[in-house]
Coordinates of C-alpha atoms in Angstrom, one line a residue:
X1 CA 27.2 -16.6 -0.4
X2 CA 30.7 -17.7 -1.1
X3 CA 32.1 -14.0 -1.4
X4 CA 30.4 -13.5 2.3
X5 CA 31.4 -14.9 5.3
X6 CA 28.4 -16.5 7.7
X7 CA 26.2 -13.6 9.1
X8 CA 25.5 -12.6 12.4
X9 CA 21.6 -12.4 12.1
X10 CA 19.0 -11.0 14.9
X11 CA 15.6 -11.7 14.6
X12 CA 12.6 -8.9 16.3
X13 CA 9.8 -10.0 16.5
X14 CA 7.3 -8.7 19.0
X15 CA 4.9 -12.0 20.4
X16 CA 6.6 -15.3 19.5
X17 CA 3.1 -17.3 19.5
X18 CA 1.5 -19.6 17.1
X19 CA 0.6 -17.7 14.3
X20 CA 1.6 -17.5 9.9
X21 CA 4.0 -14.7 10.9
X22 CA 5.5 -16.4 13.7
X23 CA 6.0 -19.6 11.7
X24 CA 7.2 -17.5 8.9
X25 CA 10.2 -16.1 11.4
X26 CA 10.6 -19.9 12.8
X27 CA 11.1 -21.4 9.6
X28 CA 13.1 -18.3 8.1
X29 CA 16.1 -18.4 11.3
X30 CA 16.0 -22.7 10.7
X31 CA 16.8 -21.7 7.0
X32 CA 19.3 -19.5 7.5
X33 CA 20.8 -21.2 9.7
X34 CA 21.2 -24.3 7.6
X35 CA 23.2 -22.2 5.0
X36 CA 25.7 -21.5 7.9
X37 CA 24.4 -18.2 9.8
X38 CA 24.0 -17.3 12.9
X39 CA 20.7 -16.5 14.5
X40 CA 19.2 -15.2 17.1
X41 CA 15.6 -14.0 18.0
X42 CA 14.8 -11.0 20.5
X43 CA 10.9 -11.2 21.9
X44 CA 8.6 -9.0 24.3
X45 CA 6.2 -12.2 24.6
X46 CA 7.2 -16.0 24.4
X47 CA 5.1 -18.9 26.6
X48 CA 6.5 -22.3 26.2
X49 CA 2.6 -23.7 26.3
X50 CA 1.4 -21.2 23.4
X51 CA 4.5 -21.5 21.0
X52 CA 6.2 -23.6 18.3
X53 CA 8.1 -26.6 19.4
X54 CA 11.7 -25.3 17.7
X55 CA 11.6 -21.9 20.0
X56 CA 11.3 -24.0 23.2
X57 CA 13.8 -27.0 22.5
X58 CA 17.1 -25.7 21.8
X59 CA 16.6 -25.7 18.0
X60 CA 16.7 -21.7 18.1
X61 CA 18.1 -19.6 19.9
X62 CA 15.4 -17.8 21.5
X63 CA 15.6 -14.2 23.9
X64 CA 12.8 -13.5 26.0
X65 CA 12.7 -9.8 27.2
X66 CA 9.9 -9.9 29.6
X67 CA 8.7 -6.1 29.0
X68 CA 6.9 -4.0 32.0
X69 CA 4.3 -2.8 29.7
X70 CA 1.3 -5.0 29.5
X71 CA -0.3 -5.6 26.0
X72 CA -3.1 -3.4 26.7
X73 CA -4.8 -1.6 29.2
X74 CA -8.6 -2.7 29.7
X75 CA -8.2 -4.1 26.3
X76 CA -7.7 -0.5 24.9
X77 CA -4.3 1.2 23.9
X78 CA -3.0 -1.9 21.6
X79 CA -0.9 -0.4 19.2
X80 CA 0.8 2.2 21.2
X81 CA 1.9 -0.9 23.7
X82 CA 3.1 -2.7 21.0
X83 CA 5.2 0.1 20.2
X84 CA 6.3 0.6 23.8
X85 CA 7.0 -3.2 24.2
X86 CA 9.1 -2.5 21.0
X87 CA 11.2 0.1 22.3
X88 CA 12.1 -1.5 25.5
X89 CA 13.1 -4.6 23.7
X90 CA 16.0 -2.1 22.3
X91 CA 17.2 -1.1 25.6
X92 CA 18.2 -4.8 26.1
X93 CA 20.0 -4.9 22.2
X94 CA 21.0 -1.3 21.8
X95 CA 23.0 -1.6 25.7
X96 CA 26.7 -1.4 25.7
X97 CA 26.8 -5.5 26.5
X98 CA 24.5 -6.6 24.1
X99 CA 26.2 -8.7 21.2
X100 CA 27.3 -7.2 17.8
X101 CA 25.1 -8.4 14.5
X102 CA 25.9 -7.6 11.1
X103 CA 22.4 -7.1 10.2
X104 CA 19.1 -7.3 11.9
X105 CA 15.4 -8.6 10.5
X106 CA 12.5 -6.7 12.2
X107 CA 8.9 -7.8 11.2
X108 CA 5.2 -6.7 12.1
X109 CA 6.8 -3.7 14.1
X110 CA 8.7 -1.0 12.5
X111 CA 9.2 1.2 15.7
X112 CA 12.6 -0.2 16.0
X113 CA 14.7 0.3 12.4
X114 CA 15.9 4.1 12.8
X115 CA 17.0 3.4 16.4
X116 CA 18.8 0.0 15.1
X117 CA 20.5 1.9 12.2
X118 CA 21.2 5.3 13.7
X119 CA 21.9 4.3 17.0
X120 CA 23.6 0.4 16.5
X121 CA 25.0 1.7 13.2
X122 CA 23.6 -1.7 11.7
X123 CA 21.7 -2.3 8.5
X124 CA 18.0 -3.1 8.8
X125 CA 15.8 -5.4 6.7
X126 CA 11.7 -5.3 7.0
X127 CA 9.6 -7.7 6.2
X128 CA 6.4 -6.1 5.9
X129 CA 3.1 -8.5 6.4
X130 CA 0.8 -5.7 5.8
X131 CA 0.5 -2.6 7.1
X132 CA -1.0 -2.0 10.7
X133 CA -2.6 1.5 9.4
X134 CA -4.7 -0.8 6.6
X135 CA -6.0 -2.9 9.4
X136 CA -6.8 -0.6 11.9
X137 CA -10.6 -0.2 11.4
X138 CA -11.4 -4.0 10.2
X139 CA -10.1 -6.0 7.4
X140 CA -9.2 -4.5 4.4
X141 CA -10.9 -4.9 0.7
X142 CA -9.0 -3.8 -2.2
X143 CA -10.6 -1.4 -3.8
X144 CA -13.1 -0.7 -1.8
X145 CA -13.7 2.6 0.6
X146 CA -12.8 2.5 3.8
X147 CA -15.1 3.0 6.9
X148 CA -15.6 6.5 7.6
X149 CA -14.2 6.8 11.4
X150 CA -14.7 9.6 14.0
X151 CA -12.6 12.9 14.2
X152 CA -11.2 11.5 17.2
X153 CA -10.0 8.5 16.2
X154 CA -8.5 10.1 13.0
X155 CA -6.4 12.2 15.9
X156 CA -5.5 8.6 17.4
X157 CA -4.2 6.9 14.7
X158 CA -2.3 10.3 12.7
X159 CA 0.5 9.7 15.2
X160 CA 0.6 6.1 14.9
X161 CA 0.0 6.2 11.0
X162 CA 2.8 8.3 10.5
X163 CA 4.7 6.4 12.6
X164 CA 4.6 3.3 10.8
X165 CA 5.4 4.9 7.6
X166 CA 8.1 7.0 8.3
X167 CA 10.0 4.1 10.0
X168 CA 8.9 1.4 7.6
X169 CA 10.4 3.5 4.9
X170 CA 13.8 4.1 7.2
X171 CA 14.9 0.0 6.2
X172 CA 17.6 -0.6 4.0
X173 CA 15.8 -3.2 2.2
X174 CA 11.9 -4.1 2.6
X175 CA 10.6 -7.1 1.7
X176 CA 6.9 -8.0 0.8
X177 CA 5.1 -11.3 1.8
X178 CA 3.5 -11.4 -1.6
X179 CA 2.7 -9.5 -4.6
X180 CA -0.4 -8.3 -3.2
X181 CA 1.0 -6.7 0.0
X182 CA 3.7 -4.8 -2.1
X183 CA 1.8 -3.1 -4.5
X184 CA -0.9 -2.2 -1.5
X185 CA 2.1 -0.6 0.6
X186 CA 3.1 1.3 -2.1
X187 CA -0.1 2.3 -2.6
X188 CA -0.7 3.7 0.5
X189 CA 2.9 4.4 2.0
X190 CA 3.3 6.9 -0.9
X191 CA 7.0 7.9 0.7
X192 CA 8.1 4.9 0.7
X193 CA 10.1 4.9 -3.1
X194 CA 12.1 1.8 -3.0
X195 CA 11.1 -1.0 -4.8
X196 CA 9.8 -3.4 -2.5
X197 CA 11.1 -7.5 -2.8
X198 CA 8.2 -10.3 -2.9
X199 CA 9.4 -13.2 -0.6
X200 CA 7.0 -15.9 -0.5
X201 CA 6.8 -17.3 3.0
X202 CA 8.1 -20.9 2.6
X203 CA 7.6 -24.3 4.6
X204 CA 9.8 -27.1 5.6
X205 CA 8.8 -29.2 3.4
X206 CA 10.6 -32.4 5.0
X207 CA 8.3 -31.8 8.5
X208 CA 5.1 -32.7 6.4
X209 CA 6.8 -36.1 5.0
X210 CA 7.7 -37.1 8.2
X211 CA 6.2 -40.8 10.1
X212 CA 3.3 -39.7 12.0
X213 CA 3.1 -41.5 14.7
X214 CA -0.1 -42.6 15.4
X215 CA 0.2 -44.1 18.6
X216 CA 1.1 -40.4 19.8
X217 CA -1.6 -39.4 22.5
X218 CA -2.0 -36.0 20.7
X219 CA -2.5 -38.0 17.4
X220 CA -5.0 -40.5 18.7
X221 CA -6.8 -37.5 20.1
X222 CA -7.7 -36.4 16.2
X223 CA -8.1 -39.4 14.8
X224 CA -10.8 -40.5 13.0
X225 CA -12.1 -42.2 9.5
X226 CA -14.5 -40.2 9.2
X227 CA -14.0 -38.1 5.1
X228 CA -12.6 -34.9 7.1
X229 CA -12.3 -31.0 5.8
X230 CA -9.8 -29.2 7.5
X231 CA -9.5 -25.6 8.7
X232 CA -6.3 -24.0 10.0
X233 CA -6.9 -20.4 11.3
X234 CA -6.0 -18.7 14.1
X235 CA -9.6 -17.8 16.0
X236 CA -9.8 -14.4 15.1
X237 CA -13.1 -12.9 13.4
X238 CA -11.4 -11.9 10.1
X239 CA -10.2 -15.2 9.6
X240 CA -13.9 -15.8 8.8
X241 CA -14.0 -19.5 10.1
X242 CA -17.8 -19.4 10.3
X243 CA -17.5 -19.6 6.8
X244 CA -16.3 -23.3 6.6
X245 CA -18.9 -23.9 9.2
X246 CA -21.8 -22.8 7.3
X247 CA -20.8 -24.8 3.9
X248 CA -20.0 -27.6 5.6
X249 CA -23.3 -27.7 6.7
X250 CA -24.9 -26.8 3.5
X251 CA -22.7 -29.5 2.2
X252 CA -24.0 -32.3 4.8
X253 CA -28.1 -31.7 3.6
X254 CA -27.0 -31.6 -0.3
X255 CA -25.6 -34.6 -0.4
X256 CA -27.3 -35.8 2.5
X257 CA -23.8 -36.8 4.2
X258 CA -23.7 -38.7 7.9
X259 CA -20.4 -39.8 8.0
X260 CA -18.2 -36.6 7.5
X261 CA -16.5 -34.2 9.5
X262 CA -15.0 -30.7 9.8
X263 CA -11.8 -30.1 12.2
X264 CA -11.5 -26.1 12.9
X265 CA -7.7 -26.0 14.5
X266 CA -5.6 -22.6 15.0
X267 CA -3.9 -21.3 17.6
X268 CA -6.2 -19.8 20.6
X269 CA -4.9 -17.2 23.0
X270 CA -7.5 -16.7 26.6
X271 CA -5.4 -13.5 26.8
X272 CA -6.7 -12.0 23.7
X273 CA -10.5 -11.0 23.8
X274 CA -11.0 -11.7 20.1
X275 CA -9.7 -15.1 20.2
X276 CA -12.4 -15.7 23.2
X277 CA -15.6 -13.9 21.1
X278 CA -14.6 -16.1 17.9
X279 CA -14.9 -19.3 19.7
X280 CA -18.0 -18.4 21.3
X281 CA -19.9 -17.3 18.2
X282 CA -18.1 -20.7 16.1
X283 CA -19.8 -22.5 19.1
X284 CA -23.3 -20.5 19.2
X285 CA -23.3 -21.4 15.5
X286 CA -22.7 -24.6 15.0
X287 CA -25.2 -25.3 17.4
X288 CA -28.0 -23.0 15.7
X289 CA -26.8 -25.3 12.5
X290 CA -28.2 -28.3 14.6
X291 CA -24.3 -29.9 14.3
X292 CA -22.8 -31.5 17.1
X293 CA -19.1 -30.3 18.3
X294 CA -16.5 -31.1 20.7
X295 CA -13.5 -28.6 21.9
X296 CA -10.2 -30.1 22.5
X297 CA -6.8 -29.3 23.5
X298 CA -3.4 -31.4 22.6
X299 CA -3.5 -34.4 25.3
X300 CA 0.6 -33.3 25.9
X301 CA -0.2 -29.3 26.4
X302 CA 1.2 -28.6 29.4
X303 CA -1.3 -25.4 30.6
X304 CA -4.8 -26.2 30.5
X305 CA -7.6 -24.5 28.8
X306 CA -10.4 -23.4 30.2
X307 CA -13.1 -25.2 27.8
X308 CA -16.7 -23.3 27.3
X309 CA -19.3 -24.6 28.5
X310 CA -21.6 -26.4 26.6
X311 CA -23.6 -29.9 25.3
X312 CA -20.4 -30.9 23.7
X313 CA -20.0 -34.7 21.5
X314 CA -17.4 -36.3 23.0
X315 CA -17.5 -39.1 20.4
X316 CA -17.5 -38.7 16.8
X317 CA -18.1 -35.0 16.4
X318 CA -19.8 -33.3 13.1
X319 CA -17.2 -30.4 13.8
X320 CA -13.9 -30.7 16.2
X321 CA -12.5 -27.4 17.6
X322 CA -8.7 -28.1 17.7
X323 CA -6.8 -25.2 20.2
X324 CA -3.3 -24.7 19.7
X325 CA -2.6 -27.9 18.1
X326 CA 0.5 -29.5 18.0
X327 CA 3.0 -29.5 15.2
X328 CA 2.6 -33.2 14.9
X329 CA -0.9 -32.7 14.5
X330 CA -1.1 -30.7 11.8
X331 CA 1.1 -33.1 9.7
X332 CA -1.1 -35.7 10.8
X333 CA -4.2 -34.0 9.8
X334 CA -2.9 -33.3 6.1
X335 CA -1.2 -36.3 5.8
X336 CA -4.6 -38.5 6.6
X337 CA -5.7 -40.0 3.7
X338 CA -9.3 -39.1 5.3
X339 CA -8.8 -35.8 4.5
X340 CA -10.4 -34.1 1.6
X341 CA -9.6 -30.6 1.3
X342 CA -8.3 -27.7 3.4
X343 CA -10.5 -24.6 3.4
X344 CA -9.0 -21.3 3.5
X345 CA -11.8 -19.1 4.6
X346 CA -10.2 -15.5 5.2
X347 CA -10.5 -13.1 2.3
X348 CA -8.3 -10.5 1.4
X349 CA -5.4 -12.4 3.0
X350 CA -2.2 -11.1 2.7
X351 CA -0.4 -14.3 1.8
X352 CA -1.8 -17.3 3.9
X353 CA 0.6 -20.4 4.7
X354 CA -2.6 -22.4 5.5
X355 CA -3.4 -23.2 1.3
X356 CA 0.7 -23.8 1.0
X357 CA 0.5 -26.4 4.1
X358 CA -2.1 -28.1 2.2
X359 CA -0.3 -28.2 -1.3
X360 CA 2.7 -29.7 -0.3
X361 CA 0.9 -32.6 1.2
X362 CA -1.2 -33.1 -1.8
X363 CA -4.5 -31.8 -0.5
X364 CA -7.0 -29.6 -2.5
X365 CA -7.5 -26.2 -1.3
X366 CA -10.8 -23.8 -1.6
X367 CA -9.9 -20.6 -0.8
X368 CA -11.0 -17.6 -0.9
X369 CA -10.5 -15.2 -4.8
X370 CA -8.4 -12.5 -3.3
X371 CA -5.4 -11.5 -1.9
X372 CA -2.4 -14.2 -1.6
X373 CA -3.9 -17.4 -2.2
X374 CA -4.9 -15.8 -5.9
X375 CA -0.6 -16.0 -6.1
X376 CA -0.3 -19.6 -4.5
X377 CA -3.1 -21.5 -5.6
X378 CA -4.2 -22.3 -8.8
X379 CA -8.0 -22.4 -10.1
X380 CA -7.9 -23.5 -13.6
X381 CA -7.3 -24.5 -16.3
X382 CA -8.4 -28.1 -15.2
X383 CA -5.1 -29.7 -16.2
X384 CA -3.1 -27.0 -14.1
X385 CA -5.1 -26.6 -11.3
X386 CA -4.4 -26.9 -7.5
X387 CA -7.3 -25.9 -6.0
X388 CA -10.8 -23.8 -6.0
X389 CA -10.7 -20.0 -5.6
X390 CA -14.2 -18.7 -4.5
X391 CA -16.0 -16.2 -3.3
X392 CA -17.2 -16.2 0.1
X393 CA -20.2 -16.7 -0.5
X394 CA -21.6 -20.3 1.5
X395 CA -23.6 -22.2 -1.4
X396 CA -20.8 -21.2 -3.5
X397 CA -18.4 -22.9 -1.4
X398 CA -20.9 -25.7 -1.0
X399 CA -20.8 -26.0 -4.8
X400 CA -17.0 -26.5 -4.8
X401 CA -17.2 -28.9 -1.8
X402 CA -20.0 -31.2 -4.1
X403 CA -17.2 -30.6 -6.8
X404 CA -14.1 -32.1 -4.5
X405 CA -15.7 -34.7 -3.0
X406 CA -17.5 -35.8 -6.6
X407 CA -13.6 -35.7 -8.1
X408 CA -12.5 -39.7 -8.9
X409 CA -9.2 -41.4 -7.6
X410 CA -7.7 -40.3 -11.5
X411 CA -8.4 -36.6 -10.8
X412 CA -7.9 -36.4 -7.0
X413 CA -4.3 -37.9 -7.6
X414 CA -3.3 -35.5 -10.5
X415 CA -4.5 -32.8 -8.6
X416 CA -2.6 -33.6 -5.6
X417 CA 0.9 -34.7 -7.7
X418 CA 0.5 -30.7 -9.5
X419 CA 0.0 -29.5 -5.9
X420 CA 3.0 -31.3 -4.4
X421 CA 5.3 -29.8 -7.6
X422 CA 4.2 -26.5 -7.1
X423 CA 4.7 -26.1 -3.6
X424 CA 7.9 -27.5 -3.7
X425 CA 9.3 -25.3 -6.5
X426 CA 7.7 -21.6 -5.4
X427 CA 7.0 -21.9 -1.9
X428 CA 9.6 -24.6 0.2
X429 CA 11.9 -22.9 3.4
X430 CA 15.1 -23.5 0.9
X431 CA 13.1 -21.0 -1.3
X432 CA 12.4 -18.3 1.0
X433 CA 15.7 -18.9 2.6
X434 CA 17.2 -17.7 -0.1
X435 CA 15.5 -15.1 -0.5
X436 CA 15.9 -13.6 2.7
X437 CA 19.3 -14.1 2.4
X438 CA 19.7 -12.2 -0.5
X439 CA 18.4 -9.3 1.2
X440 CA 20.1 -9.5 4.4
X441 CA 23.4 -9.7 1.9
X442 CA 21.9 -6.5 -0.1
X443 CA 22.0 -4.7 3.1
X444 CA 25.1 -5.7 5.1
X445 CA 27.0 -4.8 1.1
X446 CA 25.5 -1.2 1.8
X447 CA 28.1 -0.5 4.6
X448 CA 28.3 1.7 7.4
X449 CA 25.3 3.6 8.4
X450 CA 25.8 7.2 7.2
X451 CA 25.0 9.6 10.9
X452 CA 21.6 11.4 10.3
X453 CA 21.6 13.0 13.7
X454 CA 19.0 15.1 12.6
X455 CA 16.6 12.4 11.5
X456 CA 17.2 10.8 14.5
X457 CA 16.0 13.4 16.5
X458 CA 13.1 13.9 14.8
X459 CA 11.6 10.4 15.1
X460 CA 12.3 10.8 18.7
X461 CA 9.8 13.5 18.6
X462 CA 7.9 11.5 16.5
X463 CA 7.5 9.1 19.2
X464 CA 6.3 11.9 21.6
X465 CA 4.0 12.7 19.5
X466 CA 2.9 9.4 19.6
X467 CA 3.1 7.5 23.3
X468 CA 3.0 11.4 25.0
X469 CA -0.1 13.4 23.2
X470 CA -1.4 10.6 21.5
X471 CA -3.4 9.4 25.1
X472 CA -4.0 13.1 26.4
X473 CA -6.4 13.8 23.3
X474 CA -7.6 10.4 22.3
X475 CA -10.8 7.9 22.8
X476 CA -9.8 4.5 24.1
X477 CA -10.0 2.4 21.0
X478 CA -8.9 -0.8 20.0
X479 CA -5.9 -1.2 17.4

């Protein structure tokens, strides 16, 4: 970067929340911003209750855009709100008094990038998570068909499906959160001809070495010393949390356990209907697995939950549902040496920060055998391994569990020295940092934005298409 002076960087992303992606943008602007850019982050949704802690104290530099569109409309029309929630974001960065950035880094959302390039004349970088159009009818399987859907909503989603492509293939540079997720995009975005980079979403690795402080109310809250597994998802069906429940259990009658304990933590969002079903049906089951529970909140959270009702353990839990914990918290949690392995339920993950967390802080990992965690977790040979990759089956996770909690002090401490090493070398915010910034660099070197009136107004009409038509002829249907 010495050729370069410092960068004037914006950040879009569309719901600044507790999430992977939204700690991946977090600890992306503290990076750059440690090499000596400048950074600034444009948002439709940010609630200082149901957000990470740098956004909210003065760390980063953080602009809300409160948007007139709602996120959805009866809990129908999500995607083409997102979009519009997209669009008027620009009106605030495209006006003539909005400040000049040499380059701009758009995630989730690609509405944005031709209106940023053609009409800011800046340079554009994507990083793509996956693509909306793979996710649209469930979670996707590679390599297996996808669900046959209705006429109709094949006439919903052709607007939005093109969309996405035609304006994910308008950035200047594209990024990919992992190996996986590029060579699926490519697959499927079959316009898209640039080679697409694989930046590994990294982690501060300093915030998991930090004191815990465990006179912090929040802290006390979790603590126990009870042998804990540890589950960090946001509460959203595909995350498949149900899945740690059920070994967990299985677990328990093999080895005929009392004095263990699962903590299910992620973010949780009343607002979102999914987020509200999950916890339900992690509550109804759990129950039907004759385990006792409680449902907490951070003793510091400033806007209450409401809690669902039920015969909850107050004391000493089998399982502890953890909403929106804390920062702190989750350090605490790994950090604990009554922890004994993180399990990464979701299959098919994109990348997954969750089995990265849990590496840098020495703890095994059983994951799912697909998707990212096949790229950041290791399963074998036993000298080189970091974790368990598994099917998600629930006695074959019980299996591995029997395995992890059978592995001597010797074998637990090699394992979590090789975890530690690895993380820090592939996957630490210094890492990713620089990747990013190579790409930012890549596209501000590529100079003015040559005028493509003619382009332009044909994603305008593309939009039409999309937020005009698109409700006249379609079903209400989720995203």
């Amino acid at each position: 970067m010495s050729e370069l002076r410092p960068l004037k960087v914006a950040f879009i992303h569309p719901d600044l929340g507790i999430g992977g992606a939204e700690r991946l943008v977090v600890d992306a602007a503290l990076g750059l911003q440690e090499r000596g850019h400048s950074v600034d982050i444009y948002t439709s949704h940010h609630d200082p209750n149901h957000c990470f802690e740098e956004t909210k104290d003065g760390t980063l530099r953080v602009h809300h855009v409160i948007s007139p569109f709602p996120r959805s409309l009866r809990s129908k029309f999500h995607i083409l709100f997102a979009h519009a929630r997209q669009l008027h974001l620009m009106t605030r960065l495209l006006s003539p008094f909005a400040p000049e950035y040499d380059v701009y880094f758009v995630d989730q959302l690609s509405t944005c990038i031709p209106l940023l390039q053609h009409v800011g004349n800046t340079r554009v970088v994507f990083y793509c998570h996956f693509p909306d159009k793979l996710l649209a009818n469930g979670a996707f399987v590679e390599g297996e068909n996808r669900e046959q859907i209705s006429l109709l909503k094949r006439i919903y989603r052709f607007p939005m499906d093109w969309l996405e492509e035609t304006t994910t293939r308008q950035a200047d540079v594209i990024i990919a959160n992992s190996k996986f997720t590029a060579r699926v995009t490519k697959s499927y975005f079959k316009s898209i001809t640039q080679s697409l980079r694989v930046v590994y979403p990294g982690i501060n690795v300093l915030a998991y070495e930090s004191t815990v402080d465990h006179n912090d109310p929040d802290n006390v809250a979790i603590f126990s010393v009870k042998p804990t597994l540890v589950s960090l998802n946001r509460f959203e069906r595909k995350k498949n949390a149900a899945l740690a429940v059920r070994a967990f259990a299985s677990l328990k009658s093999k080895l005929a356990l009392k004095a263990f304990r699962l903590v299910l933590a992620g973010g949780y969002d009343p607002r979102l209907d999914d987020n509200l079903l999950t916890l339900d049906s992690l509550l109804h089951l759990t129950k039907s697995l004759s385990l006792t529970y409680n449902v907490i909140t951070p003793p510091s959270s400033q806007k209450p939950i409401k809690i669902p009702p039920g015969n909850m353990t107050p004391n000493d839990p089998d399982v502890l549902f953890l909403l929106n914990f804390t920062t702190s918290q989750r350090t605490a949690l790994l950090s604990s040496p009554s922890t004994v392995a993180l399990l990464y339920t979701p299959a098919n993950e994109h990348f997954g920060i969750g089995p990265v967390e849990a590496m840098v802080c020495g703890v095994p990992v059983l994951a799912c055998n697909s998707g990212g965690p096949t790229e950041s977790v290791l399963d074998g040979p036993p000298e080189e391994r970091t974790g368990w990759l598994r099917p998600p089956d629930t006695e074959v996770w019980a299996e591995a569990l029997v395995e992890i909690v059978s592995m001597s002090l010797s074998e637990r401490q090699a394992l979590s020295d090789r975890a530690k090493a690895r993380a820090r070398d592939l996957f630490s915010m210094d890492a990713m940092a620089s990747g990013i910034e190579d790409a930012l660099v890549e596209a501000v070197r590529m100079g003015d934005v040559p005028h493509m009136m003619w382009n332009m107004w044909m994603m305008i009409f593309g939009f039409v298409i999309a937020y005009i038509l698109g409700p006249l002829v379609l079903p209400s249907q989720k995203r």
